[in-house]
Short mmCIF file of C-alpha atoms and ligand atoms in Angstrom, two decimals:
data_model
loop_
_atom_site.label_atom_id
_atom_site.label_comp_id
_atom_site.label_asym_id
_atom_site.label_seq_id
_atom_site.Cartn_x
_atom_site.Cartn_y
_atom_site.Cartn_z
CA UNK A 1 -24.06 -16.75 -1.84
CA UNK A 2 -21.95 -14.99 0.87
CA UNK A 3 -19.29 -13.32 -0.80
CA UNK A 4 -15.76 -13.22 1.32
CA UNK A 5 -12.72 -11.63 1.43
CA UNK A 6 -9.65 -12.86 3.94
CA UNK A 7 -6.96 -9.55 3.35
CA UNK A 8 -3.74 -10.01 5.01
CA UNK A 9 -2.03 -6.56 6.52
CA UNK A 10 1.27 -7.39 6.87
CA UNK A 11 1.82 -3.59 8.21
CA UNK A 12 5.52 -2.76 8.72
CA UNK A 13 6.64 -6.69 8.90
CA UNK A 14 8.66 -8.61 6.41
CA UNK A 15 12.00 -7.83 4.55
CA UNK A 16 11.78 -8.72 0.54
CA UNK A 17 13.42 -11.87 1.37
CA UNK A 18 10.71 -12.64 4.27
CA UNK A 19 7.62 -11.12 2.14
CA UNK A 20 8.58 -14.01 -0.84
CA UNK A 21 9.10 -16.61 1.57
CA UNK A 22 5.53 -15.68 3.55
CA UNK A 23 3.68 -15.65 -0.04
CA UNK A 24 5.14 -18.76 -1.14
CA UNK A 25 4.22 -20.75 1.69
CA UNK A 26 1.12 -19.18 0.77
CA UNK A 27 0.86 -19.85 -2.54
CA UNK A 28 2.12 -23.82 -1.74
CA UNK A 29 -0.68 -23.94 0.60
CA UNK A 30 -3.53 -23.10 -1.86
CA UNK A 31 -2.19 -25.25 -4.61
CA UNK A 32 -4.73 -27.52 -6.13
CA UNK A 33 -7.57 -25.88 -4.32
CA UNK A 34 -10.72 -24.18 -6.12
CA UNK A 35 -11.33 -21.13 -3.46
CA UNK A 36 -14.94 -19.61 -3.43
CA UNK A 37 -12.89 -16.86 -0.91
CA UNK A 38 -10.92 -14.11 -2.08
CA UNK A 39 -7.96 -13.47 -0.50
CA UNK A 40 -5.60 -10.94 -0.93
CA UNK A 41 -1.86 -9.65 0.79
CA UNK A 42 -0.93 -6.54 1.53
CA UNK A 43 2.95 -6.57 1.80
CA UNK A 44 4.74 -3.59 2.83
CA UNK A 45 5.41 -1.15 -0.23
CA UNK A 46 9.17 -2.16 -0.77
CA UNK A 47 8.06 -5.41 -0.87
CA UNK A 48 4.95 -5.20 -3.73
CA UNK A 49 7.10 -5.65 -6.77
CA UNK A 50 8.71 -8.91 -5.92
CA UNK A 51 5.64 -10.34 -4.39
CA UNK A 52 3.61 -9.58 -7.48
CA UNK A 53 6.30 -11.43 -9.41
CA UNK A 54 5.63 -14.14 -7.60
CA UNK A 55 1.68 -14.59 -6.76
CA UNK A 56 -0.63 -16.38 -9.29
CA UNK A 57 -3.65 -13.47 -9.75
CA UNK A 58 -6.45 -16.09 -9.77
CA UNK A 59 -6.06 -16.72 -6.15
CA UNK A 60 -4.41 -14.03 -4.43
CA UNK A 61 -4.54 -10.44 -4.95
CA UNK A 62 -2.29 -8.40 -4.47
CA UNK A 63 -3.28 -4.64 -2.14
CA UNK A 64 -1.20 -1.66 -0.74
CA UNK A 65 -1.32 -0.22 3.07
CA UNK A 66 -1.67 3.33 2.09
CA UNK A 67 -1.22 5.77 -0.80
CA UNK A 68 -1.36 9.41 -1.65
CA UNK A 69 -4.17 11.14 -3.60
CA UNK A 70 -2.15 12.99 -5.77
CA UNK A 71 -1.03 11.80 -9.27
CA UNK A 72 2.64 12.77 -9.48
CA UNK A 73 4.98 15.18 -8.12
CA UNK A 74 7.01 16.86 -5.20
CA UNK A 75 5.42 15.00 -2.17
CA UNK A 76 8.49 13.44 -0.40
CA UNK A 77 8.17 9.87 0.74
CA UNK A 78 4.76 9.31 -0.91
CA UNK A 79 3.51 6.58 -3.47
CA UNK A 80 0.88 7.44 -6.20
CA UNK A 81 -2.16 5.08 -7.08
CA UNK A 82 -0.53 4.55 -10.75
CA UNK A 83 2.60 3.80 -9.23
CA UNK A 84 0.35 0.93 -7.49
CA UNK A 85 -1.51 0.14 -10.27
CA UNK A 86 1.52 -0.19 -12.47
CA UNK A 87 2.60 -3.66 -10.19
CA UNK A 88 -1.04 -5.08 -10.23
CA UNK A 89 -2.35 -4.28 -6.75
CA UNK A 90 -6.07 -4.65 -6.65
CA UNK A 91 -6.83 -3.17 -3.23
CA UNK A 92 -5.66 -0.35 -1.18
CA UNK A 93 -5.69 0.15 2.51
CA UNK A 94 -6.28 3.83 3.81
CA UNK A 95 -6.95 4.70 6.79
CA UNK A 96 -5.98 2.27 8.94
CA UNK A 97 -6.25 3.41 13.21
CA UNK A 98 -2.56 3.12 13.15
CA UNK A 99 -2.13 5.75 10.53
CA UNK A 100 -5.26 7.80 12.12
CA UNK A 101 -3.40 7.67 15.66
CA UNK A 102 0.54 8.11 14.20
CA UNK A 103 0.33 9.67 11.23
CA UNK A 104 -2.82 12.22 12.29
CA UNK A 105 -4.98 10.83 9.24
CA UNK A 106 -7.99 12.77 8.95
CA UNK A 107 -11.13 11.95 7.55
CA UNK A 108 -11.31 14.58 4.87
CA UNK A 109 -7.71 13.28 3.75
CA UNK A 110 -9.28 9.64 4.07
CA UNK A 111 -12.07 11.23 1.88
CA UNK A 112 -9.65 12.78 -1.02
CA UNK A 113 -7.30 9.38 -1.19
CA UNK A 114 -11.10 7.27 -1.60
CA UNK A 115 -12.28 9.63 -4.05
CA UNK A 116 -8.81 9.01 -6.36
CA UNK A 117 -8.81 5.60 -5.50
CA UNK A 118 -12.49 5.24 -7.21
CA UNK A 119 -11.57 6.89 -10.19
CA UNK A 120 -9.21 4.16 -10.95
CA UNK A 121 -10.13 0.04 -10.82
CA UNK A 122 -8.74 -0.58 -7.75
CA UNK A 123 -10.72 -0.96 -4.67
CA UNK A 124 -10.45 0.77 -1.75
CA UNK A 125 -10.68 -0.62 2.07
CA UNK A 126 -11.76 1.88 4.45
CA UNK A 127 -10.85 1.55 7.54
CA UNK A 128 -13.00 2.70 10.48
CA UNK A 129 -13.31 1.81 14.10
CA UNK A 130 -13.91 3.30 17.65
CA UNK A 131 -11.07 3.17 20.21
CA UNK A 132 -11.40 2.43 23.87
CA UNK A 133 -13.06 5.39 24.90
CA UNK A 134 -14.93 5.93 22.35
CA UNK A 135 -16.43 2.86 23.08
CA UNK A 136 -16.86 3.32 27.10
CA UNK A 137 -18.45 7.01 26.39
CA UNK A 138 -21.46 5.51 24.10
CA UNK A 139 -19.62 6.97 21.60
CA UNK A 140 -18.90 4.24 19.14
CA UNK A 141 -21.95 4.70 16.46
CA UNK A 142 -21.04 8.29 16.47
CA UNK A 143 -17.62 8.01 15.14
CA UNK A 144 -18.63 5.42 13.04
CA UNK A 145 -20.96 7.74 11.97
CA UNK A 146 -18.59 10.93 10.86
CA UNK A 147 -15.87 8.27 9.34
CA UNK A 148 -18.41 7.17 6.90
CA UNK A 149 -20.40 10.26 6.19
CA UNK A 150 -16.63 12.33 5.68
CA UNK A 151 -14.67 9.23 4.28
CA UNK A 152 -17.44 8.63 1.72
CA UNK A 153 -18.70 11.97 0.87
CA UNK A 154 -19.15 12.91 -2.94
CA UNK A 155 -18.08 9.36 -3.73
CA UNK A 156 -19.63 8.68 -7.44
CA UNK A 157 -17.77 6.49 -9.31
CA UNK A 158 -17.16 2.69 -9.12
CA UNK A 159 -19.45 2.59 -6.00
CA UNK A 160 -19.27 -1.21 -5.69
CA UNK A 161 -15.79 -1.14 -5.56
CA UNK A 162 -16.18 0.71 -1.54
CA UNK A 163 -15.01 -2.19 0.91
CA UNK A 164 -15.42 -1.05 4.42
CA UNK A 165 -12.82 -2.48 7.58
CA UNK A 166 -14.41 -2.33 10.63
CA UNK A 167 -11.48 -2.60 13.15
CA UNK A 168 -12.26 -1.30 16.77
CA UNK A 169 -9.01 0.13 17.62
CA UNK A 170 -8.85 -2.16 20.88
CA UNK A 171 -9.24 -5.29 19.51
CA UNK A 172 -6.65 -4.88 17.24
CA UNK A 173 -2.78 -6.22 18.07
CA UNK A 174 -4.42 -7.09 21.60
CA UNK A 175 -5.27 -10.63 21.50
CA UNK A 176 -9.19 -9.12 22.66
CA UNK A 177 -11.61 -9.37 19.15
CA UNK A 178 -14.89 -7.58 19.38
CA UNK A 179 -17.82 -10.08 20.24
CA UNK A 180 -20.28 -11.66 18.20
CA UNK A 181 -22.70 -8.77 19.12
CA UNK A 182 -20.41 -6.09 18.96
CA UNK A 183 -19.54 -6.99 15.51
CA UNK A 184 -23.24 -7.72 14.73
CA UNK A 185 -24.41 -4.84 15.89
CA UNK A 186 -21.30 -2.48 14.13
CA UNK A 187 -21.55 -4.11 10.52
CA UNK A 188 -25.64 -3.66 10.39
CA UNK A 189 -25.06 0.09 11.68
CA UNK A 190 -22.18 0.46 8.61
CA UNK A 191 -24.86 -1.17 6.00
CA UNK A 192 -27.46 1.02 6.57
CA UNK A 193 -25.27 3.79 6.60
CA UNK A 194 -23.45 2.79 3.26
CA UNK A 195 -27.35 2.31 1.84
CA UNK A 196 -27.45 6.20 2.97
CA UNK A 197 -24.53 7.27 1.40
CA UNK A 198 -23.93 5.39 -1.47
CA UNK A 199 -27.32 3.99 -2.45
CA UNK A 200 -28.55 0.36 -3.49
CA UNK A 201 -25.23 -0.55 -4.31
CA UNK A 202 -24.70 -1.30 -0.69
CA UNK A 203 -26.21 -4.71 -0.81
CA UNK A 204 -22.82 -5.78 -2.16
CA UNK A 205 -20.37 -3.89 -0.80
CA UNK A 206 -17.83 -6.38 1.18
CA UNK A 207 -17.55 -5.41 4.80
CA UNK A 208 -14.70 -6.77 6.50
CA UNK A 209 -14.07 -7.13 10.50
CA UNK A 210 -10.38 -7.00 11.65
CA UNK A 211 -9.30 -6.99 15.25
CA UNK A 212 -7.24 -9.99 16.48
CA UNK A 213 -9.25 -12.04 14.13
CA UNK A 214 -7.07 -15.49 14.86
CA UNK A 215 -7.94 -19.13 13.67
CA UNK A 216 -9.70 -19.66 16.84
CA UNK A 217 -12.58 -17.18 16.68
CA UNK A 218 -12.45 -17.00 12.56
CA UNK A 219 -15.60 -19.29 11.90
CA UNK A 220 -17.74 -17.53 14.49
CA UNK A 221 -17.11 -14.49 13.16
CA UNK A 222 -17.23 -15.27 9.48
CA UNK A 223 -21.04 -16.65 9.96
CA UNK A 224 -22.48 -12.85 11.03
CA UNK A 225 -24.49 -11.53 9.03
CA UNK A 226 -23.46 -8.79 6.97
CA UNK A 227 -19.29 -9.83 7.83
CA UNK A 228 -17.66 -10.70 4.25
CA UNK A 229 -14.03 -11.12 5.78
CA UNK A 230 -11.78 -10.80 7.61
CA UNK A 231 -8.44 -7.78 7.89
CA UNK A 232 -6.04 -9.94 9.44
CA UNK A 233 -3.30 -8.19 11.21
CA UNK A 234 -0.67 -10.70 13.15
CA UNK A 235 -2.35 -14.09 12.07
CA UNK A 236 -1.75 -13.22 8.61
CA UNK A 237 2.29 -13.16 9.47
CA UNK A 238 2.14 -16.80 10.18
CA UNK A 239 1.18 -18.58 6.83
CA UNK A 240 0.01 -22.03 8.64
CA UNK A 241 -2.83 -20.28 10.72
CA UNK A 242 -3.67 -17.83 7.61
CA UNK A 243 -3.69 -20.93 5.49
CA UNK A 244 -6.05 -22.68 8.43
CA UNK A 245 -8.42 -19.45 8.11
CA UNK A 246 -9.23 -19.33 4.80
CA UNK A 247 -9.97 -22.93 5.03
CA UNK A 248 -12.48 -22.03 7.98
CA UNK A 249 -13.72 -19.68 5.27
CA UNK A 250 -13.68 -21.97 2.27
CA UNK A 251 -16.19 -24.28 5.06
CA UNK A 252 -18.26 -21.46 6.04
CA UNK A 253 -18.73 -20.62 1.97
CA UNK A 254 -19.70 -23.80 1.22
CA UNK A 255 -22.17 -24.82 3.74
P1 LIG B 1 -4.57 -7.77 14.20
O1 LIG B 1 -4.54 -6.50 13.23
O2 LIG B 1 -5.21 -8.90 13.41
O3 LIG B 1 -3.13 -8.05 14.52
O4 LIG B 1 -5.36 -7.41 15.38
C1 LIG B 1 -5.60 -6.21 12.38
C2 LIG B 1 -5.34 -4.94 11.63
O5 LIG B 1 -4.72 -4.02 12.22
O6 LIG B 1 -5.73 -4.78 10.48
#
């Protein structure tokens, strides 16, 4: 069976107060249900500790935006795996287009925070995705191409644990999602290319699509081949239309 993941970004939305309101709602919504999805909320950091209080771990995980690579020490303003770890977060974000384009990301960095992330239990999602131009020059398998090879270079350990976002950076926050063959077409390129770099393991890896994913186009682009998800950006802000996707995914898994 299709395995699926439906991952909330909440990016920099939601106060404490807001982030336990949003997960209760949440949590209120999935009561009494058996979910064959996975799904999983990625509050801002000041807000992880009081929404892991809150969430029941057998039906919503808990994930970060970002971390650092290093264990411990004088890096200003930075937050270590452990330190995630330590309040039960599952997955981690990294390198999200937003941090690529504002916070000058690179892929070797990308590459250093996956490699620490793997040596712990918690699962990374790597983002990836052309922008605009990228796109218009032919260029799009390309950069897919060098964020894979340098994101997931020398990766060794805990090789299932690699969950790959594919978010073209202009469908994302723009109302515009990719279409059925440009997602197609993107997530068959990344599986071959994870086959390449990480071996067999690949089979299972969860590759996610995010990109103005809404409840509108969810089901269409939840059937795709090789999609196992969705990295929901605004849609995941309001709980009744993230509640109404993972329903469209809870259909879709039990067909
Ligand atoms: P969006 O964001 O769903 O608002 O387009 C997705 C993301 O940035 O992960």
């Amino acid at each position: 069976m299709k395995k699926m993941l439906i991952a909330g970004n909440w990016k920099m939305n939601t106060n404490v107060f807001e982030s336990e309101k949003l997960v209760e709602y949440i949590i209120g919504g999935l009561k009494n249900k058996h979910l064959l999805s996975e799904i999983l909320v990625c509050p801002p950091f000041t807000s992880i500790a009081s929404v892991s209080k809150i969430i029941n771990y057998n039906k919503i995980s808990l994930g970060a935006q970002n971390c650092y690579y290093e264990t411990k020490g004088a890096y200003t303003g930075e937050i270590s795996i452990s330190m995630l770890s330590h309040l039960r977060c599952s997955h981690i974000i990294i390198g999200h287009s937003e941090r690529r384009a504002y916070f000058a990301e690179t892929d070797d960095l990308l590459n250093k925070k996956l490699i620490a992330i793997l040596n712990t239990d918690i699962k990374p999602i790597l983002c990836i995705g052309e922008t605009l131009q990228d796109r218009q020059s032919n260029k799009t398998f390309e950069v897919l191409n060098r964020q894979l090879s340098i994101g997931l270079d020398n990766a060794k350990e805990n090789l299932e644990n690699i969950i790959i976002a594919y978010e073209p950076v202009w469908a994302i926050g723009t109302g515009l999602a990719a279409s059925i063959e440009q997602i197609s077409e993107a997530h068959t390129y990344i599986r071959n290319k994870l086959h390449d770099c990480i071996g067999k393991v690949a089979d299972n890896n969860l590759i996610l699509y995010g990109g103005s994913v809404s409840q509108s186009n969810v089901s269409s682009i939840l059937e795709i081949e090789n999609v196992n998800g969705g990295l929901i950006g605004g849609a995941s802000l309001k709980p009744e239309e993230f509640l109404n996707i993972i329903e469209q995914s809870e259909t879709i898994l039990k067909k």
